[in-house]
Coordinates of C-alpha atoms (C1' of nucleotides) in Angstrom, one line a residue:
Chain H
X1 CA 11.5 -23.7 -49.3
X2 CA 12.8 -26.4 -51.3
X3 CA 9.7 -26.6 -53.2
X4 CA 9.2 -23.0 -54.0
X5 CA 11.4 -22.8 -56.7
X6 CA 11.2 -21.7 -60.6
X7 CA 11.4 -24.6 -62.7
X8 CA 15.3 -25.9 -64.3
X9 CA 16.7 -23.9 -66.7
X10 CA 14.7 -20.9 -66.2
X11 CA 15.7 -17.8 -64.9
X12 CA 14.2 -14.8 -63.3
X13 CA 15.5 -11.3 -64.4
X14 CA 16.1 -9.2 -61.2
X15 CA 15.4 -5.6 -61.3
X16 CA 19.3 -5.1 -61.4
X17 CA 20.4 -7.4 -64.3
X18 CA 17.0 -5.8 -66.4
X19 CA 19.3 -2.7 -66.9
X20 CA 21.5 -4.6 -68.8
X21 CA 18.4 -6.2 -70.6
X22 CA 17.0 -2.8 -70.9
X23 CA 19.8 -1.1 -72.5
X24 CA 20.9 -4.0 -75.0
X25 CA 17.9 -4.2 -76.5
X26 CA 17.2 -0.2 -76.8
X27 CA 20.9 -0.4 -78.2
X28 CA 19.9 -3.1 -80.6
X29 CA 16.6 -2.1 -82.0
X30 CA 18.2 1.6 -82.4
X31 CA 21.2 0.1 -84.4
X32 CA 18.2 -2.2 -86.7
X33 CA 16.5 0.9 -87.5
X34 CA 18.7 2.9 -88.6
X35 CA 20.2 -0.4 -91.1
X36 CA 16.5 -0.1 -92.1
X37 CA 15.4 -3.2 -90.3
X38 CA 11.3 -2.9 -88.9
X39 CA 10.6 -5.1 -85.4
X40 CA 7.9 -8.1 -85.8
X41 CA 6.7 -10.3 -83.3
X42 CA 6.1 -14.1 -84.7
X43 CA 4.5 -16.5 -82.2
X44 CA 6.2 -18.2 -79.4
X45 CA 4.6 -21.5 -80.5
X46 CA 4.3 -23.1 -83.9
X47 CA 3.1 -26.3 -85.4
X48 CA 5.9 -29.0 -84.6
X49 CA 6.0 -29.7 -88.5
X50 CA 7.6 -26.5 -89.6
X51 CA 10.4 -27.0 -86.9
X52 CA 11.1 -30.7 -87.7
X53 CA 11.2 -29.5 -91.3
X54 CA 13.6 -26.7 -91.0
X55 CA 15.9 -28.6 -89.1
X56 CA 16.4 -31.1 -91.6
X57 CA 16.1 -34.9 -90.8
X58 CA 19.8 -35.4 -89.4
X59 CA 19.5 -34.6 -85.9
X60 CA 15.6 -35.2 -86.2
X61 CA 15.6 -37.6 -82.8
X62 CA 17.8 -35.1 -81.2
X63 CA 16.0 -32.9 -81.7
X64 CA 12.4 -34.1 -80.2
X65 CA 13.8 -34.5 -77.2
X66 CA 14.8 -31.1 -76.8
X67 CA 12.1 -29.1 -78.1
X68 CA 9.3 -28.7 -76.0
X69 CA 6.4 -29.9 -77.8
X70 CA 2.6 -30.0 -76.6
X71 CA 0.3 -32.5 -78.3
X72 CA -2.8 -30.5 -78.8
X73 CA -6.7 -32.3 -77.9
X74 CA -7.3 -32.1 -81.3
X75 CA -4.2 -34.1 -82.7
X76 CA -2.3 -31.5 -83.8
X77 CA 1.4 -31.1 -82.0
X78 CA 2.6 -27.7 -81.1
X79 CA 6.2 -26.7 -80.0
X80 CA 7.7 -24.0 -78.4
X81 CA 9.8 -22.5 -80.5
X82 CA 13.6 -23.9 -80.1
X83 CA 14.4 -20.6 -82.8
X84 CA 13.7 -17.6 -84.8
X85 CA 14.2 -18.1 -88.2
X86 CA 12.0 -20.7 -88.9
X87 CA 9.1 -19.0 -87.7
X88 CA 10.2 -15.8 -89.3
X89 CA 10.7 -17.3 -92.6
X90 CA 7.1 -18.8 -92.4
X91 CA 5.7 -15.4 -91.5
X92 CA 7.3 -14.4 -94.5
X93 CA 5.7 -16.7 -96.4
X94 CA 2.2 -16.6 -95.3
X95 CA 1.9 -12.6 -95.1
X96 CA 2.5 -12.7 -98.7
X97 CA 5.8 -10.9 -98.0
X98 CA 7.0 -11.6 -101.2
X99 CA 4.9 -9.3 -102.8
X100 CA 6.2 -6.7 -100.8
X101 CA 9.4 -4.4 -102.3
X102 CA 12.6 -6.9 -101.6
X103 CA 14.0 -7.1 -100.0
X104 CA 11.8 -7.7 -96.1
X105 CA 14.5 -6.9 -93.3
X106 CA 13.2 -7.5 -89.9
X107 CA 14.5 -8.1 -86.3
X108 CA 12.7 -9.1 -83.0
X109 CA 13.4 -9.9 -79.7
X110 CA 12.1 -12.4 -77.4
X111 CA 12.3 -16.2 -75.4
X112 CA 13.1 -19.6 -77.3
X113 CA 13.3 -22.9 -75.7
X114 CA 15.6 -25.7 -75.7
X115 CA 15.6 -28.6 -73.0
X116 CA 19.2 -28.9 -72.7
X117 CA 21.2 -29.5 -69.5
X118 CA 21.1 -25.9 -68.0
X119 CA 25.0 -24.6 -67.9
X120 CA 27.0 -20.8 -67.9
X121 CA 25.0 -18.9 -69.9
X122 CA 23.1 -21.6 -71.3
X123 CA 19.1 -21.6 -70.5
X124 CA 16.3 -23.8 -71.3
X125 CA 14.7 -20.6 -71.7
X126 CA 16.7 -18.3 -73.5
X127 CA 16.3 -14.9 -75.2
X128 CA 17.4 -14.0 -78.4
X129 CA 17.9 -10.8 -80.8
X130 CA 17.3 -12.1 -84.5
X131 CA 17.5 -10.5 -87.1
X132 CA 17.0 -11.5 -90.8
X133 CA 17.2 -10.7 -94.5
X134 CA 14.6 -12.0 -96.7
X135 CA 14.4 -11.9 -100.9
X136 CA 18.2 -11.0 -101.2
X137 CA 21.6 -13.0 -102.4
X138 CA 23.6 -9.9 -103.1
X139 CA 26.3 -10.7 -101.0
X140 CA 26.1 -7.1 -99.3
X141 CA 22.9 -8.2 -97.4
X142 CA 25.4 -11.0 -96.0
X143 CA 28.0 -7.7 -95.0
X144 CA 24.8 -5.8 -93.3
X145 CA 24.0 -8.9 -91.2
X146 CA 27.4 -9.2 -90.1
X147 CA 27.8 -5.6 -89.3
X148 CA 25.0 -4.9 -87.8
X149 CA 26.2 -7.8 -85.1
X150 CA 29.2 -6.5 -84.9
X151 CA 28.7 -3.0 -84.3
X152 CA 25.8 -3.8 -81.6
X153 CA 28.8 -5.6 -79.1
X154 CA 30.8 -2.5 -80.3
X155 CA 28.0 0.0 -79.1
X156 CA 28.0 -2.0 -75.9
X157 CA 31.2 -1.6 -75.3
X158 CA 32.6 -4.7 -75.8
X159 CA 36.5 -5.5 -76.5
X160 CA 38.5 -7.9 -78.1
X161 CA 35.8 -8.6 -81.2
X162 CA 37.2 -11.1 -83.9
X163 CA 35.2 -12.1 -86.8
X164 CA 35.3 -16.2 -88.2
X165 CA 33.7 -16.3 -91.1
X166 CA 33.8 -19.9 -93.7
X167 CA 31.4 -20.7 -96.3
X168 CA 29.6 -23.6 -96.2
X169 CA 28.9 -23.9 -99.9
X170 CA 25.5 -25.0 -101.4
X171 CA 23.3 -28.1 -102.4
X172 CA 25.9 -28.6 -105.3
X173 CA 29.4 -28.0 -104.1
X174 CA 28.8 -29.6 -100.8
X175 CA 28.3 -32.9 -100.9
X176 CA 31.3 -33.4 -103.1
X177 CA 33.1 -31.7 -100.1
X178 CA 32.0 -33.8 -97.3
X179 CA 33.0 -36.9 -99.1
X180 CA 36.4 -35.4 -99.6
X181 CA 36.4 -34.9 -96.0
X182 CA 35.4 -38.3 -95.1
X183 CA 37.7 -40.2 -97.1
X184 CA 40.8 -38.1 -96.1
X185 CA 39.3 -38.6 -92.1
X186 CA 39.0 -42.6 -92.9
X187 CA 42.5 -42.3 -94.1
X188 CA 43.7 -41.1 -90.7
X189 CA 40.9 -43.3 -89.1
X190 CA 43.6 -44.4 -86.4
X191 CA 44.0 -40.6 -85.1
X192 CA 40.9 -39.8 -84.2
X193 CA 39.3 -39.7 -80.7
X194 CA 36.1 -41.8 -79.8
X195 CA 34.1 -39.0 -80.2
X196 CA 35.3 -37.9 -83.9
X197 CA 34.5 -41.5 -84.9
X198 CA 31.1 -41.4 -84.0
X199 CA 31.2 -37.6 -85.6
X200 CA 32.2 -38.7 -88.2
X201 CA 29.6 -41.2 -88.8
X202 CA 26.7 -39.0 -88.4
X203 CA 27.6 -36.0 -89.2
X204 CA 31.3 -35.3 -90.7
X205 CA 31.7 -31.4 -90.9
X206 CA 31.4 -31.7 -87.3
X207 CA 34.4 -33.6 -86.7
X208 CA 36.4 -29.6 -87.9
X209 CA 34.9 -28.5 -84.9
X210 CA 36.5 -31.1 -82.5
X211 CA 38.7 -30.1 -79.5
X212 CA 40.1 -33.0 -78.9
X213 CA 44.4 -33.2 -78.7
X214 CA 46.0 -33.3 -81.9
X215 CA 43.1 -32.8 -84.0
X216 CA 45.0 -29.0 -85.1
X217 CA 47.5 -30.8 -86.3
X218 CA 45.8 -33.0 -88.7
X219 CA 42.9 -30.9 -89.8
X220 CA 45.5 -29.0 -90.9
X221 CA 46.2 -31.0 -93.6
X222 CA 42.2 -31.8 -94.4
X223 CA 40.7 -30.7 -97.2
X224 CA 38.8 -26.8 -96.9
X225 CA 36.0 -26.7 -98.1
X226 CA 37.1 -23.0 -99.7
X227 CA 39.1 -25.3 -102.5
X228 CA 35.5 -27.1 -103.3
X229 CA 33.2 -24.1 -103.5
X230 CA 31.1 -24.1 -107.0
X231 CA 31.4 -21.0 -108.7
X232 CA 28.2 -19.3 -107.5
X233 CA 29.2 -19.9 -103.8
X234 CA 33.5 -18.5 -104.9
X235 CA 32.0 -15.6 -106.2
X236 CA 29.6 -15.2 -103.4
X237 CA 32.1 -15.8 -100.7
X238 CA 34.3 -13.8 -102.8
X239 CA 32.7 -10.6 -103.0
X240 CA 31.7 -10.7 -99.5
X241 CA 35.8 -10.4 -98.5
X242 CA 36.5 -8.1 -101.0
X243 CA 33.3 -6.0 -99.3
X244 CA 34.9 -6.2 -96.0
X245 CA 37.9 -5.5 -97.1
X246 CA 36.3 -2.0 -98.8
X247 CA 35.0 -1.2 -95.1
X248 CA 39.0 -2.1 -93.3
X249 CA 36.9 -4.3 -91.2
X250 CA 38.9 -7.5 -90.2
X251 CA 38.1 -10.8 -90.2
X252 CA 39.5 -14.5 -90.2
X253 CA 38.7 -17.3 -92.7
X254 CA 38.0 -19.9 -90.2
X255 CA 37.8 -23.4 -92.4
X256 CA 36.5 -25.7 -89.4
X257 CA 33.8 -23.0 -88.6
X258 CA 30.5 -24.6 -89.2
X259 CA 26.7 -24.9 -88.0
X260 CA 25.0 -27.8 -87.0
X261 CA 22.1 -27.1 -89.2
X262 CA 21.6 -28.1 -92.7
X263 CA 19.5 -25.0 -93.8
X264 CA 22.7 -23.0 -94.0
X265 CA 24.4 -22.1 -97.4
X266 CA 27.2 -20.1 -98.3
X267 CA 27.9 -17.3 -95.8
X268 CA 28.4 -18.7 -91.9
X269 CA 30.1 -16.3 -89.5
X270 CA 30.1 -15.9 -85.8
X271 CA 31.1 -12.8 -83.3
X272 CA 34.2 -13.8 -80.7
X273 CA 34.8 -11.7 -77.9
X274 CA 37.6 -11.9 -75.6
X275 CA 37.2 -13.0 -71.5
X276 CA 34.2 -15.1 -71.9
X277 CA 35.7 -18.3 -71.5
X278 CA 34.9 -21.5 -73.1
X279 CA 31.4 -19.8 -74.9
X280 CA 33.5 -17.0 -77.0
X281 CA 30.8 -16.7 -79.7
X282 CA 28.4 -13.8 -78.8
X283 CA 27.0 -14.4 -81.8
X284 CA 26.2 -16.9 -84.9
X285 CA 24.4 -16.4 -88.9
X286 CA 24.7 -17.2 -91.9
X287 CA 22.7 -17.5 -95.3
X288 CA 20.2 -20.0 -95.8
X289 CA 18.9 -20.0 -99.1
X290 CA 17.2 -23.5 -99.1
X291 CA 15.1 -23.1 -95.8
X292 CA 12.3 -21.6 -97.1
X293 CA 11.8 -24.4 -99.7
X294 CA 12.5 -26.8 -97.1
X295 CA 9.7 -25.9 -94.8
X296 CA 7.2 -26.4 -98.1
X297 CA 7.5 -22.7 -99.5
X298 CA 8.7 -21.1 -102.4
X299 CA 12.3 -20.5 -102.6
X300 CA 13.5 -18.0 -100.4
X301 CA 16.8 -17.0 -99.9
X302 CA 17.5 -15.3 -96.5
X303 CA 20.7 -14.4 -94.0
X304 CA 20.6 -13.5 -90.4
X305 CA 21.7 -14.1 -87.2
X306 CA 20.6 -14.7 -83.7
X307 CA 22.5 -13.7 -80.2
X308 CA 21.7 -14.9 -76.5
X309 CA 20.5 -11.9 -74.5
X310 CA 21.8 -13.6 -71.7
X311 CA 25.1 -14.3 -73.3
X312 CA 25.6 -10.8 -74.0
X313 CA 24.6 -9.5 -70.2
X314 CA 27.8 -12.0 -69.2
X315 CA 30.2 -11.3 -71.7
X316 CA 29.4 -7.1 -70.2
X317 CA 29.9 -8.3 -66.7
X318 CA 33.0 -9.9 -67.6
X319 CA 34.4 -6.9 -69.4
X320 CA 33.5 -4.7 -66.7
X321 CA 31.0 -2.8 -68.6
X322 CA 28.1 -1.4 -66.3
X323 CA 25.1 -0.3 -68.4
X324 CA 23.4 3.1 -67.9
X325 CA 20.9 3.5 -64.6
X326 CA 17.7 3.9 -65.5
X327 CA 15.9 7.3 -64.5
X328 CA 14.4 6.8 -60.5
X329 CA 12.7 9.5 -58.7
X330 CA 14.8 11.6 -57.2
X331 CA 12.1 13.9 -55.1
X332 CA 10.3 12.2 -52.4
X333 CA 6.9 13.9 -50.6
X334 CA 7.0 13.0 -46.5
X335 CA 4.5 13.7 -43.7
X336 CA 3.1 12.8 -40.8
X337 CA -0.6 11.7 -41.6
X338 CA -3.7 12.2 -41.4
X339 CA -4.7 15.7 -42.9
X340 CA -0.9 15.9 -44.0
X341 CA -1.0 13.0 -45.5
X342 CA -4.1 13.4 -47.4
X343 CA -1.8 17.0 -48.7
X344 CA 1.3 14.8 -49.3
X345 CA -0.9 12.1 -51.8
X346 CA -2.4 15.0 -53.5
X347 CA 0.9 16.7 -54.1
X348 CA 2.8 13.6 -55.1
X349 CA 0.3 13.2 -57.9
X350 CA 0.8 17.0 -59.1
X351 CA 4.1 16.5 -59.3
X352 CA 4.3 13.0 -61.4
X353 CA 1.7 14.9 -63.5
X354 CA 4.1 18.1 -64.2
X355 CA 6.4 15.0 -65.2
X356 CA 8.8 15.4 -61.4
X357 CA 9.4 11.5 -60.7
X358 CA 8.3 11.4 -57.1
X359 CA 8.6 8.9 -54.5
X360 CA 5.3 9.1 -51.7
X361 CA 6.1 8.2 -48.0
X362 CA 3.7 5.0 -46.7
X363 CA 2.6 5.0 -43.5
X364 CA -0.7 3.8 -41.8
X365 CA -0.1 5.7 -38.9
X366 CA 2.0 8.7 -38.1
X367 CA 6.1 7.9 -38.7
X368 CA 8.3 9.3 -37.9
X369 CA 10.7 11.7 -40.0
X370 CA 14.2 9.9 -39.1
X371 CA 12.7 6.9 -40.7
X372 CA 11.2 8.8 -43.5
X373 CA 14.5 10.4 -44.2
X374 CA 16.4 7.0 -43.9
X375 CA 13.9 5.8 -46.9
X376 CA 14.8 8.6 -48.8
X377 CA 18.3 8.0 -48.4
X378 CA 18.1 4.6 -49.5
X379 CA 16.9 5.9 -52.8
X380 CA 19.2 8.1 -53.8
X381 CA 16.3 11.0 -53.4
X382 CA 18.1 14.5 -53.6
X383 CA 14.9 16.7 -52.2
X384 CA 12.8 15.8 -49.8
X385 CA 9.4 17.7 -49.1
X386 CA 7.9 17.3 -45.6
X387 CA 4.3 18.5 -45.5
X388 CA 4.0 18.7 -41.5
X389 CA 0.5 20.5 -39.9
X390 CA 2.4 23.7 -40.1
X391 CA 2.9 23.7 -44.0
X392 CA -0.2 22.5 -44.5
X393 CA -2.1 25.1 -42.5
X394 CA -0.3 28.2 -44.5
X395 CA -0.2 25.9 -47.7
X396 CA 3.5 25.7 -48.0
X397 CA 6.2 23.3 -48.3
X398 CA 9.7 22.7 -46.6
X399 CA 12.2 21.3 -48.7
X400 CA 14.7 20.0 -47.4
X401 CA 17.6 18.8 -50.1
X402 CA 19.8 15.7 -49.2
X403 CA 23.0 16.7 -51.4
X404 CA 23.9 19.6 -48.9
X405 CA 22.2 23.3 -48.9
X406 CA 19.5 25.0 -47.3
X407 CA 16.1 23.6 -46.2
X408 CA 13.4 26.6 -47.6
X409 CA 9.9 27.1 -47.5
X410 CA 8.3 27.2 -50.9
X411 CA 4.9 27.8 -51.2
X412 CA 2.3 24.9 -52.5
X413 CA 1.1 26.8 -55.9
X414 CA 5.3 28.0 -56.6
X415 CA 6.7 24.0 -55.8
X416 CA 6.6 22.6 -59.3
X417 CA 8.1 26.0 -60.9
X418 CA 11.1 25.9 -57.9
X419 CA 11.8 22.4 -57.9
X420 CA 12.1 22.1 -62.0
X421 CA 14.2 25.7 -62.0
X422 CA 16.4 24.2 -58.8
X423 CA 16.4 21.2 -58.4
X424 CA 16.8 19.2 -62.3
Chain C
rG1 C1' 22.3 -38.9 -71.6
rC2 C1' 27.5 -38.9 -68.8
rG3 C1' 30.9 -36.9 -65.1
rG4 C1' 32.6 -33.3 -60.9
rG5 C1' 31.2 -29.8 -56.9
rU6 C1' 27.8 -27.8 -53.4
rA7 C1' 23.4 -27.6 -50.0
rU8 C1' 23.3 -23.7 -42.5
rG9 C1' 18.3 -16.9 -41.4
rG10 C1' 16.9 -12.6 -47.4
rU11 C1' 22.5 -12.7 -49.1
rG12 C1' 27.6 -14.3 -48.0
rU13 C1' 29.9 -17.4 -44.5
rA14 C1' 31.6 -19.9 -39.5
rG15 C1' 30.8 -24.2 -36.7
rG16 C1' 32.4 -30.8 -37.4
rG17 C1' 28.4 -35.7 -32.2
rG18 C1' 26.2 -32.9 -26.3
rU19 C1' 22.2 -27.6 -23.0
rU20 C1' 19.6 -20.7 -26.1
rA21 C1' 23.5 -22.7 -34.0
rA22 C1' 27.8 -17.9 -34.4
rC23 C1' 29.4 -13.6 -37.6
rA24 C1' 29.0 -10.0 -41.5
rC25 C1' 25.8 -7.5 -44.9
rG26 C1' 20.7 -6.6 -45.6
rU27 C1' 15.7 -5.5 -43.2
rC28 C1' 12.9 -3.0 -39.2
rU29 C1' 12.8 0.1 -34.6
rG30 C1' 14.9 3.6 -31.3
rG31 C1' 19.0 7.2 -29.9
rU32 C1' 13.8 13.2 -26.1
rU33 C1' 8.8 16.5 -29.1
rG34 C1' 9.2 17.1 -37.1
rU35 C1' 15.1 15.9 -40.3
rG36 C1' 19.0 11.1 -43.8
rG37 C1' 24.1 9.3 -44.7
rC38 C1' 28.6 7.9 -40.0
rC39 C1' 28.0 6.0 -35.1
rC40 C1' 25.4 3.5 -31.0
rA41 C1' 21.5 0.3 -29.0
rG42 C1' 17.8 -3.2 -29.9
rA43 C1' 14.4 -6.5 -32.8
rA44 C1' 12.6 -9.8 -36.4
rG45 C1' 14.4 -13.8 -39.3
rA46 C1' 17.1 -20.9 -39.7
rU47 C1' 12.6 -27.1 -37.9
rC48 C1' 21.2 -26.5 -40.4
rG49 C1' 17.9 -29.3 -48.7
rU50 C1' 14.4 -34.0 -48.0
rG51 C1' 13.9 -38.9 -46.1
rG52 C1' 16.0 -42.8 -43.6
rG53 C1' 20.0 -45.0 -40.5
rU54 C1' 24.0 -45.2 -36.4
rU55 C1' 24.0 -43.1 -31.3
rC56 C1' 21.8 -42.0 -24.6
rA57 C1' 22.5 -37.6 -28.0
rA58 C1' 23.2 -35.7 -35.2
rA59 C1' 23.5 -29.3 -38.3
rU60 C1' 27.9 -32.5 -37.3
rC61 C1' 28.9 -39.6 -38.9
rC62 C1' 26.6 -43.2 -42.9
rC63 C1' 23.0 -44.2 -47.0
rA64 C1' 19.5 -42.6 -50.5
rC65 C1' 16.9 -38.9 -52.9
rU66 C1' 16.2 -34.0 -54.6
rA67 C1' 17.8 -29.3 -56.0
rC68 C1' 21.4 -26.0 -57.5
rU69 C1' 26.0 -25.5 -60.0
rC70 C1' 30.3 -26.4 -63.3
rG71 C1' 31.9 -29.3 -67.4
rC72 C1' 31.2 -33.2 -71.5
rC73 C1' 27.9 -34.7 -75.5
rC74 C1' 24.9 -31.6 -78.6
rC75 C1' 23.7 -26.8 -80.1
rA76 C1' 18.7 -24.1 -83.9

RNA sequence: GCGGGUAUGGUGUAGGGGUUAACACGUCUGGUUGUGGCCCAGAAGAUCGUGGGUUCAAAUCCCACUACUCGCCCCA
């Protein structure tokens, strides 16, 4: 057995846990519509190039170890996509989407892949919901995308949802902020942990994310990044708060919030719900108005976010929230072969065809009832029709219900009429 | 890449050197001729993760490896 196993990171979705799957998505795409978002399906694979572009140069060895890249016979290098938007925003691009009305709002579902050490909720294999705005900085778009995450884990049930929301300003504000940052963090050089001294080497807007003891208390005093904002990013990040604000929805300004990305601009916000330990973000966006360039297009400003399918199936499990069975068949045909079960196959097939999910009895050779009505009961079946040599001869059927009442002869030619009347 | 934990039938567990590895759930069959759930009886199903070592004897002790799992780093 040891060797019969699926490969690391990669999970197989049980029958059981597809509900969930099942019912997220259907609740998602239904939520997209009606913002006026239209599903597309990008590739799974992509030249490496447009990855190593979008991500940015920073965490460019990083991030070849964890994408899964293929080199091609012909010298090209492929990769497995390690996210959406990239490949969205190329799509985009190469579909002459600009020319359509702006702006394009699109969502899709499906796998990325990321070689990382597997973990609780975290896959190598992983699938996300994404959706994006394309052609758009009014900072409404920026409300849409966050509402339309929010109200998804709200359809779904979910309790205890908090909004963090920053901005991470723009090609011009930034920069001035990060050395602000730095030079206040070398000035308390002597605080910080091991780790935040290598952060802050490489990459210092990650050091507001460190958990390490104490750090509350001195980033307290650090420099926010909402006192450096140029005026185009104030204004953005303005009007988004005073849009949320119009819809009473609730938020928190969360200064050390940022992505690890350098696409992003402006707008970054993630989804927090309660009772899912250390991972509390269901959900991450923002704005990334330079991406588009950065990958060799024209400029293109977009927002969006992506969720973990897998994510959200755990955070429901540990709310208690049980997602809606799926319709099984609830009638079930049973005999005792031969000519009776040549009758049995032929009426099982009527009845799928009037649109009666039905469930047929296998057997090679004649089985018995008991075990026929043991299958039945398994299965949550509510009416069970035996076709013995008796019906058969005088073209009836006995129909015996499992929930308590009567068993009653119906005739062949009357079942589908009695059983949709009675029985649904 | 770094650390912790765990590996016994399909699932969950018990057993801690000595003849047929136990229990529960699940699966299958039967409990008088063609009738479920409860109950009863029975059956199938495990070379105790892999390889080595110690021993007269290893599922049990030792070592290594592998896998799984949790956390750290990092997170698109």
């Amino acid at each position: 057995m040891a060797n019969i196993q699926r490969a690391k990171g990669m999970q197989d979705v049980l029958p059981e846990d597809r509900n969930y799957w099942d019912w997220i998505i259907q609740t998602a795409a239904d939520l997209a519509r009606r913002y006026g978002f239209r599903r597309i399906d990008v590739p799974i694979i992509e030249y490496t190039d447009l990855f190593a572009r979008g991500m940015g140069t920073a965490s460019d060895v990083f991030v070849q170890k964890e994408m899964y890249t293929i080199a091609e016979p012909d010298g090209s290098s492929i990769t497995l996509r390690p996210e959406y938007t990239a490949g969205l925003v190329r799509a985009y691009i190469q579909n002459g989407m600009g020319s359509w009305p702006q702006p394009v709002k699109l969502f899709t579902f499906g796998p990325i892949f990321r070689r990382e050490r597997p973990q609780a909720g975290r896959y190598r294999q992983h699938s996300q919901f994404d959706v994006e705005i394309l052609g758009e900085t009014d900072p409404a778009a920026d409300l849409e995308i966050m509402m339309l995450a929010m109200n998804l884990y709200r359809s779904l049930g979910y309790k205890g949802l908090t909004f963090q929301l920053n901005s991470t300003g723009c090609p011009v504000c930034k920069p001035a902020y990060i050395n602000a940052l730095k030079a206040f963090l070398a000035d308390h050089g002597d605080k910080l942990a091991p780790i935040d001294k290598e952060r802050l080497a490489k990459n210092p807007l990650r050091v507001l994310d460190s958990k390490e003891k104490g750090m509350d208390d001195l980033l307290a005093d650090a420099p926010h990044i909402a006192d450096h904002l140029c005026e185009d990013c104030e204004s953005h990040f303005a009007d988004l708060r005073d849009l949320l604000d119009a819809l009473d929805q609730s938020y928190s300004i969360n200064f050390r919030l940022v992505r690890g990305i350098d696409y992003y601009t402006k707008t970054v916000f993630e989804v927090w719900a309660e009772g899912i330990g250390a991972q509390a973000a269901v959900c991450g966006g923002g704005r990334y108005d330079g991406l588009a360039e950065a990958i060799g297009g024209p400029s293109v400003p977009g927002v969006g976010f992506g969720s973990g399918i897998e994510r959200i199936v755990l955070g429901l499990k540990e709310q208690g929230i049980e997602p809606p069975q799926p319709d099984a068949p609830t009638v079930m045909v049973a005999h005792f072969g031969g000519v009776t079960k040549t009758a049995a196959v032929k009426l099982a097939f009527q009845l799928r065809q009037a649109g009666i999910g039905t469930r047929l009895a296998f057997a090679r050779t004649r089985r018995s009832l008991k075990s026929q009505m043991r299958e039945a009961n398994k299965h949550a079946i509510h009416t069970v029709i035996i076709l013995g040599e008796s019906e058969v001869e005088e073209g009836m059927a006995a129909v015996r219900p499992l929930d308590g009442g009567e068993q009653v002869r119906i005739p062949l030619a009357k079942l589908v009429e009695w059983l949709s009347e009675t029985r649904d």
